[in-house]
Amino acid sequence: MFPDATAPAVTSVFTAVLTEGPLSRVALARRLGLSSAAVTKAARPLIELGYLEELAATERTGPGAGRPASPLTVRAGREFFVGVKITGDELIGVLCDLRAEVRASAHRRLVAADVEHVLAELAELVDDLLGSYRDRAHRLGLAVSGDVDQATGLVRYSPFLHWRDVPLGELAARSTGLTVTVENDVKALTTAEQWFGEGVGADSFALVTVGAGIGCGLVVNGRLVSGAHGVAGEIGHVGFDVDGPACHCGSRGCVEAVAGTDAIVGRAREVSGRPGLTLDDAVALARAGDAPLGAVFARAGTAIGAGIAAVANLVGPARIVVSGEGLSAYDLFEPHIRAGFQRQAFGAAADCPLSIRPLPFEEWARGAATVSIKALVAS
Amino acid sequence: MFPDATAPAVTSVFTAVLTEGPLSRVALARRLGLSSAAVTKAARPLIELGYLEELAATERTGPGAGRPASPLTVRAGREFFVGVKITGDELIGVLCDLRAEVRASAHRRLVAADVEHVLAELAELVDDLLGSYRDRAHRLGLAVSGDVDQATGLVRYSPFLHWRDVPLGELAARSTGLTVTVENDVKALTTAEQWFGEGVGADSFALVTVGAGIGCGLVVNGRLVSGAHGVAGEIGHVGFDVDGPACHCGSRGCVEAVAGTDAIVGRAREVSGRPGLTLDDAVALARAGDAPLGAVFARAGTAIGAGIAAVANLVGPARIVVSGEGLSAYDLFEPHIRAGFQRQAFGAAADCPLSIRPLPFEEWARGAATVSIKALVAS
């Protein structure tokens, strides 16, 4: 059992040690603006219940050195978490420790995306992953693309799964016996980056994902942006070319209508005159020097860069991570993403560092696990 | 003297009463998550020093009714504030009370925009405005377009004034004897809207200004967004038409390159073939039914709407106010701003209410005064 976190200091002390630790009580008090007594009081139940432990004391020297500081650190093996990303044709699962280190992973092909089938496969996947960790794992995080109400675990609409108003949290809790959190996949990945990745310590940052869709998770003033009307981070539907190709959203020339996987394949078929061309074909031909196909990836990269510049111009995050399965064609995109960004970023917004890197697919599942870790901490 | 606000409760109690009051101590405790004792303690010096007062008690009825609640309200006349917007050819000034109600206004033409001349005119304008309020006014807020470091009062770069690295706060404090705050004009206006306008009580909202430039102030998670690299809210440099007209920022087809005043005048001259055409001429002709000129305003409105949709898609504010001196041609823009927004807003982002309204120019000065009120409260 995690300590009852009605005292906000318990949550903030544990979160700080988890994401930025090891930290001494003195450092925690300074960082959190709490008294030493409040830190000591908050840490006590966390130590008693095995979530935190003291490292061996380090000697302090110099003027004012009091008793040696014993930094607090997280006992990563105290509890384990299952994270699963649900896609239209596959479940990708991981088992993580408290620090979101992946200890095991597994996946299952789906023959259909109907809720019943997915839930049955999910229960078996979770069972496989739990293995010998069963008695120390009580929480499952699920990540789904689309419109998800995290508070209730309801999947309002997931286009790739063709789901509408599925109470996924409730259903999965029943079939697995675990405490379940459900989150939008891009937000889950952003949370993982905020707690355990390049977002640690940043008051603001953005994660942009490139693939079938172009998504974005945003942290501003230290908090994930959700959008007052349920929409945020829709970088795929920032305008790029007002007279460009039609977008599935009803507008024209959106970033996604130029740079989403379908858009790239469609345009590659047009310019090559080969209606059966696949994405892999297009990547191979462009890499081999096919100029018209190279130009398709170049324009897609430019559009993504312009979308990222819109994020930098409007919100000004400290840094931006660009990732996603689309970046398996990293070499074709990357210079154009950077050039498109530099072209459109306004003044000092161009100073925002971009980390452009491919994303192992199980990172999505780790993101889902991170959301369940966060739910534990705030429980 | 305002009470020493080292106790954060003093600031939060005063801010809540100022922006959302009158409020009873019980309502304040509930809203701020404080104990009744903490609210009473924080309110005491505010009452003693004349910033707050108790309204006549209102009877409470029903079960659990204790002693009658006496709502706290701000004594608006306790202190006065001067706000001045500095433009390239004019100073616009107001004198406001604590609730940012304008009690007096004045303006002065500038014959030059050099710092010395502006400071001399500023000192006289402030002197005029202070009039009989002199003994109850100690603070001056200045609003300037461009890159302003609010913390130090330094104007890093103001293109319309041709200023670079001007320590305006320090210079104006010396010439007026007042405590000076300097803020970017769009941020100042956004602060006024957040504290005393349509942004009150909203966790997130945006203010878009239309004129010579297209600007945007953003509040996310209750705080004004500043940008980690000093840039935020640059809606004017969101992409609209990747192959569109060159923008002064170095890119092409930015919102401002289509919808800024210079862009509109330039395009209007092109389509009319009249190189001497002014903005007023273009507005008059478009109103009289000139179709090509009408189309110039329509495209500008569409670009503004697309930029606003980018804000809604990425950040999802609760509401968006669109204003600025450019909206004197409101009738020509408004339907196209709305249509451009609806076209580009993704899903539920289109539910975000837009208030499109002209902005009296002295509102900018009131924004500057609001920043000085905020500085008092946080002092």
XYZ file of C-alpha atoms in Angstrom, chain A residues 203-204 216 218 220-235 237-244 248-254 299 302 306-307 309-319 343-349 351-353, chain B residues 203-204 216 218 220-235 237-244 248-254 299 302 306-307 309-319 343-349 351-353:
120
model
C 8.731 23.746 -16.860
C 7.589 23.315 -20.435
C 1.863 16.389 -29.926
C 2.503 19.630 -24.442
C 3.210 24.123 -20.011
C 3.829 25.629 -16.577
C 4.733 22.128 -15.361
C 1.425 20.511 -16.308
C 0.213 18.443 -19.250
C -2.104 20.546 -21.403
C -5.498 18.878 -21.902
C -7.515 21.567 -23.635
C -10.628 23.118 -22.116
C -12.766 21.546 -24.845
C -10.974 18.180 -24.814
C -8.633 18.970 -27.713
C -4.948 19.931 -27.392
C -1.696 19.086 -29.130
C -3.369 18.615 -32.525
C -0.269 19.680 -34.420
C -4.186 19.950 -37.990
C -2.171 23.136 -37.913
C -2.397 24.706 -41.359
C 0.582 24.430 -43.692
C -0.624 24.992 -47.234
C -4.055 26.610 -47.437
C -4.476 25.399 -51.012
C -2.969 21.943 -50.330
C -9.730 13.897 -43.385
C -10.627 16.647 -40.868
C -12.440 18.615 -43.581
C -9.812 21.328 -44.095
C -7.024 21.420 -46.703
C -3.246 21.348 -46.435
C -3.015 20.472 -42.732
C 7.830 18.334 -48.318
C 9.064 20.700 -44.135
C 6.479 24.174 -39.781
C 4.035 22.519 -37.368
C 7.595 25.912 -35.296
C 3.944 26.787 -34.610
C 4.318 25.064 -31.222
C 7.556 26.966 -30.539
C 6.130 30.311 -31.710
C 2.930 29.999 -29.678
C 4.015 28.210 -26.517
C 7.828 28.447 -26.460
C 8.680 25.103 -24.794
C 12.159 24.678 -23.310
C 12.796 21.741 -25.666
C 12.337 28.730 -41.610
C 9.137 29.171 -39.622
C 10.408 29.639 -36.052
C 10.195 33.316 -35.069
C 13.287 34.991 -33.617
C 14.526 33.299 -30.453
C 11.930 30.509 -30.870
C 16.794 28.488 -30.236
C 14.479 25.747 -28.926
C 16.484 22.499 -29.116
C -7.831 28.261 -16.331
C -6.840 28.976 -19.914
C -1.510 36.656 -29.041
C -1.930 32.980 -23.818
C -2.467 28.132 -19.739
C -2.939 26.365 -16.415
C -3.773 29.741 -14.876
C -0.512 31.436 -15.833
C 0.576 33.749 -18.633
C 2.795 31.825 -21.056
C 6.163 33.540 -21.541
C 8.112 31.007 -23.590
C 11.284 29.339 -22.322
C 13.315 31.135 -24.982
C 11.522 34.465 -24.612
C 9.071 33.916 -27.467
C 5.404 32.932 -27.079
C 2.083 33.896 -28.614
C 3.604 34.654 -32.013
C 0.424 33.760 -33.860
C 4.202 33.760 -37.594
C 2.179 30.588 -37.704
C 2.283 29.283 -41.268
C -0.801 29.762 -43.442
C 0.266 29.491 -47.066
C 3.679 27.890 -47.529
C 3.971 29.392 -51.023
C 2.479 32.748 -50.005
C 9.517 40.240 -42.721
C 10.532 37.326 -40.486
C 12.231 35.565 -43.401
C 9.579 32.909 -44.014
C 6.689 33.025 -46.494
C 2.926 33.025 -46.083
C 2.832 33.628 -42.319
C -8.229 36.200 -47.274
C -9.287 33.503 -43.241
C -6.528 29.681 -39.277
C -3.975 31.124 -36.852
C -7.469 27.592 -34.914
C -3.796 26.668 -34.448
C -4.036 28.112 -30.929
C -7.243 26.161 -30.269
C -5.861 22.919 -31.751
C -2.579 23.068 -29.835
C -3.544 24.610 -26.493
C -7.340 24.341 -26.298
C -8.127 27.549 -24.354
C -11.533 27.853 -22.689
C -12.249 30.959 -24.785
C -12.476 25.262 -41.235
C -9.184 24.690 -39.434
C -10.325 23.915 -35.857
C -10.070 20.178 -35.190
C -13.086 18.380 -33.729
C -14.198 19.822 -30.402
C -11.628 22.637 -30.709
C -16.456 24.590 -29.720
C -14.107 27.221 -28.297
C -16.101 30.473 -28.134
